[in-house]
Amino acid sequence: RKEVEQDPGPFNVPEGATVAFNCTYSNSASQSFFWYRQDCRKEPKLLMSVYSSGNEDGRFTAQLNRASQYISLLIRDSKLSDSATYLCVVNAGSARQLTFGSGTQLTVLP
Amino acid sequence: GAGVSQSPSNKVTEKGKDVELRCDPISGHTALYWYRQRLGQGLEFLIYFQGNSAPDKSGLPSDRFSAERTGESVSTLTIQRTQQEDSAVYLCASSPGQGFQQYFGPGTRLTVT
């Protein structure tokens, strides 16, 4: 089983839609969680950290469920500019590095 | 402030040649990472440096790959006797410490012909 698993998609949604991605992780000792965004042929950039109590940043909401070992990202009122690959990132307990999921591809359609 | 920089941005090399990729992390960042990303694939961890500790080389795919870092500054990733399957984007990231947000450079796109 992969340390971090994501549905690769693609998710194709119309502008204004709400879309949610889930990510599961295997190491229950994981402590740090992030969502990164990667545009086509660009480097990944941090979208938001994920806190135990859940957190919101504008149209983006991140949730953490430690009991079920999954993280979610909710995007409300999707914009064309939200089209990208969303990477789930976990400190997988190795105390050495973050582990990146393979990403979920989102395309927001006009 | 300046972000992570990498050079060259693109490199085309012939199979069998050696290549050296460079990463300049954000000043003051103690952690430095190298990743490989093949076209349409996720990030593949290669190596991690943290301060003066021994690097975590667990992700290096073969002994043709090696990396060095001078103190908490520049790092170089060397690939010897390149193969076509080495073609990928090589991304460097730095972080204030382990488990913190990583800041990525723009990557070096390597093409082995």
mmCIF file of C-alpha atoms in Angstrom:
data_model
loop_
_atom_site.group_PDB
_atom_site.id
_atom_site.type_symbol
_atom_site.label_atom_id
_atom_site.label_comp_id
_atom_site.label_asym_id
_atom_site.label_seq_id
_atom_site.Cartn_x
_atom_site.Cartn_y
_atom_site.Cartn_z
ATOM 1 C CA ARG A 1 0.000 0.000 0.000
ATOM 2 C CA LYS A 2 1.316 3.452 -0.886
ATOM 3 C CA GLU A 3 2.086 5.781 2.003
ATOM 4 C CA VAL A 4 -0.135 8.477 0.517
ATOM 5 C CA GLU A 5 -2.922 7.690 -1.949
ATOM 6 C CA GLN A 6 -5.049 9.985 -4.049
ATOM 7 C CA ASP A 7 -7.617 9.503 -6.767
ATOM 8 C CA PRO A 8 -5.754 10.693 -9.879
ATOM 9 C CA GLY A 9 -8.930 11.969 -11.522
ATOM 10 C CA PRO A 10 -9.298 13.784 -13.787
ATOM 11 C CA PHE A 11 -12.091 15.778 -12.237
ATOM 12 C CA ASN A 12 -13.813 17.961 -14.832
ATOM 13 C CA VAL A 13 -16.254 20.405 -13.260
ATOM 14 C CA PRO A 14 -18.100 23.490 -14.475
ATOM 15 C CA GLU A 15 -17.235 26.928 -13.197
ATOM 16 C CA GLY A 16 -18.971 27.646 -9.909
ATOM 17 C CA ALA A 17 -19.164 24.009 -8.879
ATOM 18 C CA THR A 18 -18.026 22.615 -5.551
ATOM 19 C CA VAL A 19 -15.495 19.822 -5.746
ATOM 20 C CA ALA A 20 -13.861 17.686 -3.072
ATOM 21 C CA PHE A 21 -10.730 15.562 -3.070
ATOM 22 C CA ASN A 22 -9.746 12.947 -0.547
ATOM 23 C CA CYS A 23 -6.377 11.551 0.323
ATOM 24 C CA THR A 24 -5.535 8.615 2.575
ATOM 25 C CA TYR A 25 -2.289 7.977 4.395
ATOM 26 C CA SER A 26 -0.960 4.767 5.879
ATOM 27 C CA ASN A 27 1.217 5.878 8.776
ATOM 28 C CA SER A 28 -0.834 6.659 11.859
ATOM 29 C CA ALA A 29 2.143 8.520 13.352
ATOM 30 C CA SER A 30 1.995 11.179 10.652
ATOM 31 C CA GLN A 31 2.012 14.663 12.103
ATOM 32 C CA SER A 32 2.105 17.263 9.328
ATOM 33 C CA PHE A 33 -0.309 17.539 6.445
ATOM 34 C CA PHE A 34 -0.437 19.872 3.495
ATOM 35 C CA TRP A 35 -2.146 20.434 0.180
ATOM 36 C CA TYR A 36 0.081 21.634 -2.641
ATOM 37 C CA ARG A 37 -0.966 22.820 -6.054
ATOM 38 C CA GLN A 38 0.987 22.137 -9.223
ATOM 39 C CA ASP A 39 0.208 23.871 -12.478
ATOM 40 C CA CYS A 40 1.131 22.220 -15.734
ATOM 41 C CA ARG A 41 4.908 22.149 -16.206
ATOM 42 C CA LYS A 42 5.455 24.219 -13.060
ATOM 43 C CA GLU A 43 6.816 23.436 -9.624
ATOM 44 C CA PRO A 44 4.496 22.546 -6.729
ATOM 45 C CA LYS A 45 3.439 25.390 -4.461
ATOM 46 C CA LEU A 46 1.861 25.226 -1.038
ATOM 47 C CA LEU A 47 -1.884 25.750 -1.118
ATOM 48 C CA MET A 48 -2.572 25.289 2.563
ATOM 49 C CA SER A 49 -1.561 23.385 5.651
ATOM 50 C CA VAL A 50 -4.113 21.062 7.220
ATOM 51 C CA TYR A 51 -4.813 21.429 10.924
ATOM 52 C CA SER A 52 -6.487 18.951 13.236
ATOM 53 C CA SER A 53 -9.511 21.163 13.724
ATOM 54 C CA GLY A 54 -9.887 21.812 10.021
ATOM 55 C CA ASN A 55 -9.158 25.135 8.409
ATOM 56 C CA GLU A 56 -10.479 27.403 5.728
ATOM 57 C CA ASP A 57 -8.814 29.829 3.383
ATOM 58 C CA GLY A 58 -11.316 31.665 1.251
ATOM 59 C CA ARG A 59 -12.975 29.152 -1.046
ATOM 60 C CA PHE A 60 -10.747 26.322 0.168
ATOM 61 C CA THR A 61 -11.458 24.139 3.183
ATOM 62 C CA ALA A 62 -9.145 21.408 4.455
ATOM 63 C CA GLN A 63 -10.145 18.692 6.891
ATOM 64 C CA LEU A 64 -8.172 16.021 8.715
ATOM 65 C CA ASN A 65 -9.662 12.789 10.018
ATOM 66 C CA ARG A 66 -7.019 11.060 12.093
ATOM 67 C CA ALA A 67 -9.217 8.114 13.032
ATOM 68 C CA SER A 68 -9.764 7.202 9.378
ATOM 69 C CA GLN A 69 -6.400 8.557 8.256
ATOM 70 C CA TYR A 70 -7.622 10.777 5.502
ATOM 71 C CA ILE A 71 -7.399 14.395 4.491
ATOM 72 C CA SER A 72 -9.838 16.268 2.333
ATOM 73 C CA LEU A 73 -9.813 19.450 0.302
ATOM 74 C CA LEU A 74 -13.040 21.207 -0.626
ATOM 75 C CA ILE A 75 -13.105 23.911 -3.271
ATOM 76 C CA ARG A 76 -16.233 26.027 -3.466
ATOM 77 C CA ASP A 77 -17.297 28.250 -6.379
ATOM 78 C CA SER A 78 -14.616 26.814 -8.681
ATOM 79 C CA LYS A 79 -12.755 29.216 -10.949
ATOM 80 C CA LEU A 80 -11.058 28.477 -14.239
ATOM 81 C CA SER A 81 -7.789 29.371 -12.514
ATOM 82 C CA ASP A 82 -8.281 26.494 -10.057
ATOM 83 C CA SER A 83 -7.405 24.065 -12.860
ATOM 84 C CA ALA A 84 -4.270 22.281 -11.672
ATOM 85 C CA THR A 85 -3.058 19.106 -10.029
ATOM 86 C CA TYR A 86 -3.593 18.994 -6.274
ATOM 87 C CA LEU A 87 -1.004 17.109 -4.266
ATOM 88 C CA CYS A 88 -1.660 15.668 -0.841
ATOM 89 C CA VAL A 89 1.466 15.800 1.309
ATOM 90 C CA VAL A 90 2.111 14.011 4.596
ATOM 91 C CA ASN A 91 4.949 13.812 7.026
ATOM 92 C CA ALA A 92 4.835 10.053 7.000
ATOM 93 C CA GLY A 93 6.473 9.553 10.336
ATOM 94 C CA SER A 94 9.940 8.893 8.964
ATOM 95 C CA ALA A 95 11.125 12.128 10.582
ATOM 96 C CA ARG A 96 13.073 12.798 7.450
ATOM 97 C CA GLN A 97 10.872 14.017 4.657
ATOM 98 C CA LEU A 98 7.406 14.744 3.455
ATOM 99 C CA THR A 99 5.707 12.193 1.221
ATOM 100 C CA PHE A 100 3.788 13.444 -1.771
ATOM 101 C CA GLY A 101 0.755 11.777 -3.250
ATOM 102 C CA SER A 102 0.616 11.394 -7.014
ATOM 103 C CA GLY A 103 -1.905 14.193 -7.296
ATOM 104 C CA THR A 104 -5.483 14.720 -8.385
ATOM 105 C CA GLN A 105 -6.022 16.548 -11.635
ATOM 106 C CA LEU A 106 -8.754 19.169 -11.708
ATOM 107 C CA THR A 107 -10.049 20.957 -14.785
ATOM 108 C CA VAL A 108 -12.631 23.685 -14.337
ATOM 109 C CA LEU A 109 -14.638 24.171 -17.509
ATOM 110 C CA PRO A 110 -16.237 27.424 -18.687
ATOM 111 C CA GLY B 1 13.271 37.508 -0.820
ATOM 112 C CA ALA B 2 14.916 35.165 -3.264
ATOM 113 C CA GLY B 3 13.363 31.769 -3.665
ATOM 114 C CA VAL B 4 14.950 28.458 -4.512
ATOM 115 C CA SER B 5 16.875 28.599 -7.762
ATOM 116 C CA GLN B 6 18.030 25.762 -9.950
ATOM 117 C CA SER B 7 20.345 25.549 -12.907
ATOM 118 C CA PRO B 8 20.327 24.783 -15.702
ATOM 119 C CA SER B 9 16.621 25.130 -16.428
ATOM 120 C CA ASN B 10 16.924 22.696 -19.315
ATOM 121 C CA LYS B 11 19.574 20.135 -20.108
ATOM 122 C CA VAL B 12 19.791 17.871 -23.131
ATOM 123 C CA THR B 13 22.486 15.237 -22.963
ATOM 124 C CA GLU B 14 23.500 12.112 -24.800
ATOM 125 C CA LYS B 15 23.060 8.713 -23.263
ATOM 126 C CA GLY B 16 26.134 7.745 -21.293
ATOM 127 C CA LYS B 17 27.226 11.262 -20.406
ATOM 128 C CA ASP B 18 27.395 12.607 -16.860
ATOM 129 C CA VAL B 19 25.289 15.602 -15.799
ATOM 130 C CA GLU B 20 25.396 17.885 -12.803
ATOM 131 C CA LEU B 21 22.361 19.793 -11.575
ATOM 132 C CA ARG B 22 22.584 22.660 -9.137
ATOM 133 C CA CYS B 23 20.242 23.944 -6.442
ATOM 134 C CA ASP B 24 20.517 27.153 -4.425
ATOM 135 C CA PRO B 25 18.149 26.941 -1.457
ATOM 136 C CA ILE B 26 16.543 29.813 0.395
ATOM 137 C CA SER B 27 19.077 31.349 2.749
ATOM 138 C CA GLY B 28 18.764 29.967 6.258
ATOM 139 C CA HIS B 29 16.861 26.847 5.271
ATOM 140 C CA THR B 30 18.489 23.864 6.911
ATOM 141 C CA ALA B 31 16.626 21.186 4.974
ATOM 142 C CA LEU B 32 17.094 20.504 1.274
ATOM 143 C CA TYR B 33 15.373 17.882 -0.852
ATOM 144 C CA TRP B 34 15.742 16.524 -4.360
ATOM 145 C CA TYR B 35 12.815 14.984 -6.222
ATOM 146 C CA ARG B 36 12.322 13.541 -9.674
ATOM 147 C CA GLN B 37 9.105 13.946 -11.615
ATOM 148 C CA ARG B 38 8.576 12.056 -14.826
ATOM 149 C CA LEU B 39 6.065 13.357 -17.328
ATOM 150 C CA GLY B 40 2.549 12.968 -15.978
ATOM 151 C CA GLN B 41 3.774 11.326 -12.772
ATOM 152 C CA GLY B 42 3.989 12.314 -9.123
ATOM 153 C CA LEU B 43 7.051 13.438 -7.220
ATOM 154 C CA GLU B 44 9.619 10.755 -6.470
ATOM 155 C CA PHE B 45 11.799 11.486 -3.443
ATOM 156 C CA LEU B 46 15.525 11.134 -4.115
ATOM 157 C CA ILE B 47 17.577 12.529 -1.245
ATOM 158 C CA TYR B 48 17.264 14.765 1.817
ATOM 159 C CA PHE B 49 19.850 16.912 3.601
ATOM 160 C CA GLN B 50 19.284 18.295 7.089
ATOM 161 C CA GLY B 51 21.985 20.551 8.479
ATOM 162 C CA ASN B 52 25.179 18.645 9.105
ATOM 163 C CA SER B 53 23.464 15.285 9.581
ATOM 164 C CA ALA B 54 24.159 12.382 7.252
ATOM 165 C CA PRO B 55 21.873 12.705 4.224
ATOM 166 C CA ASP B 56 18.925 10.380 3.710
ATOM 167 C CA LYS B 57 19.775 8.737 0.391
ATOM 168 C CA SER B 58 17.005 6.162 0.534
ATOM 169 C CA GLY B 59 15.303 7.449 -2.608
ATOM 170 C CA LEU B 60 18.268 7.373 -4.970
ATOM 171 C CA PRO B 61 17.341 4.886 -7.720
ATOM 172 C CA SER B 62 20.843 3.604 -8.438
ATOM 173 C CA ASP B 63 24.506 4.187 -7.685
ATOM 174 C CA ARG B 64 24.686 6.365 -10.781
ATOM 175 C CA PHE B 65 22.965 9.049 -8.714
ATOM 176 C CA SER B 66 24.754 11.047 -6.038
ATOM 177 C CA ALA B 67 24.312 14.398 -4.365
ATOM 178 C CA GLU B 68 26.320 16.723 -2.214
ATOM 179 C CA ARG B 69 25.570 19.749 -0.155
ATOM 180 C CA THR B 70 28.047 22.252 1.188
ATOM 181 C CA GLY B 71 26.976 23.160 4.705
ATOM 182 C CA GLU B 72 23.525 24.708 4.480
ATOM 183 C CA SER B 73 23.955 26.158 1.020
ATOM 184 C CA VAL B 74 24.294 24.912 -2.522
ATOM 185 C CA SER B 75 23.576 21.331 -3.477
ATOM 186 C CA THR B 76 24.514 19.432 -6.609
ATOM 187 C CA LEU B 77 22.863 16.305 -7.938
ATOM 188 C CA THR B 78 25.081 14.249 -10.228
ATOM 189 C CA ILE B 79 23.876 11.561 -12.577
ATOM 190 C CA GLN B 80 26.596 9.437 -14.118
ATOM 191 C CA ARG B 81 26.288 7.508 -17.365
ATOM 192 C CA THR B 82 22.825 8.891 -18.033
ATOM 193 C CA GLN B 83 20.122 6.619 -19.418
ATOM 194 C CA GLN B 84 16.975 7.540 -21.316
ATOM 195 C CA GLU B 85 14.846 6.628 -18.306
ATOM 196 C CA ASP B 86 16.597 9.424 -16.402
ATOM 197 C CA SER B 87 14.692 11.946 -18.524
ATOM 198 C CA ALA B 88 12.501 13.899 -16.117
ATOM 199 C CA VAL B 89 12.181 17.177 -14.270
ATOM 200 C CA TYR B 90 14.465 17.293 -11.254
ATOM 201 C CA LEU B 91 13.018 19.481 -8.516
ATOM 202 C CA CYS B 92 14.843 20.860 -5.527
ATOM 203 C CA ALA B 93 13.064 22.141 -2.430
ATOM 204 C CA SER B 94 14.217 23.723 0.793
ATOM 205 C CA SER B 95 12.574 24.062 4.163
ATOM 206 C CA PRO B 96 13.289 25.741 7.497
ATOM 207 C CA GLY B 97 13.402 22.256 9.008
ATOM 208 C CA GLN B 98 11.972 18.765 8.700
ATOM 209 C CA GLY B 99 8.205 18.553 8.486
ATOM 210 C CA PHE B 100 7.796 22.200 7.526
ATOM 211 C CA GLN B 101 6.485 23.603 4.285
ATOM 212 C CA GLN B 102 8.810 22.976 1.369
ATOM 213 C CA TYR B 103 9.577 25.698 -1.146
ATOM 214 C CA PHE B 104 10.326 24.390 -4.589
ATOM 215 C CA GLY B 105 12.634 25.650 -7.270
ATOM 216 C CA PRO B 106 11.510 25.790 -10.908
ATOM 217 C CA GLY B 107 13.223 22.496 -11.693
ATOM 218 C CA THR B 108 15.707 21.286 -14.259
ATOM 219 C CA ARG B 109 14.205 19.511 -17.236
ATOM 220 C CA LEU B 110 16.616 16.764 -18.244
ATOM 221 C CA THR B 111 16.329 15.054 -21.590
ATOM 222 C CA VAL B 112 18.591 12.127 -22.373
ATOM 223 C CA THR B 113 18.776 11.344 -26.087
#
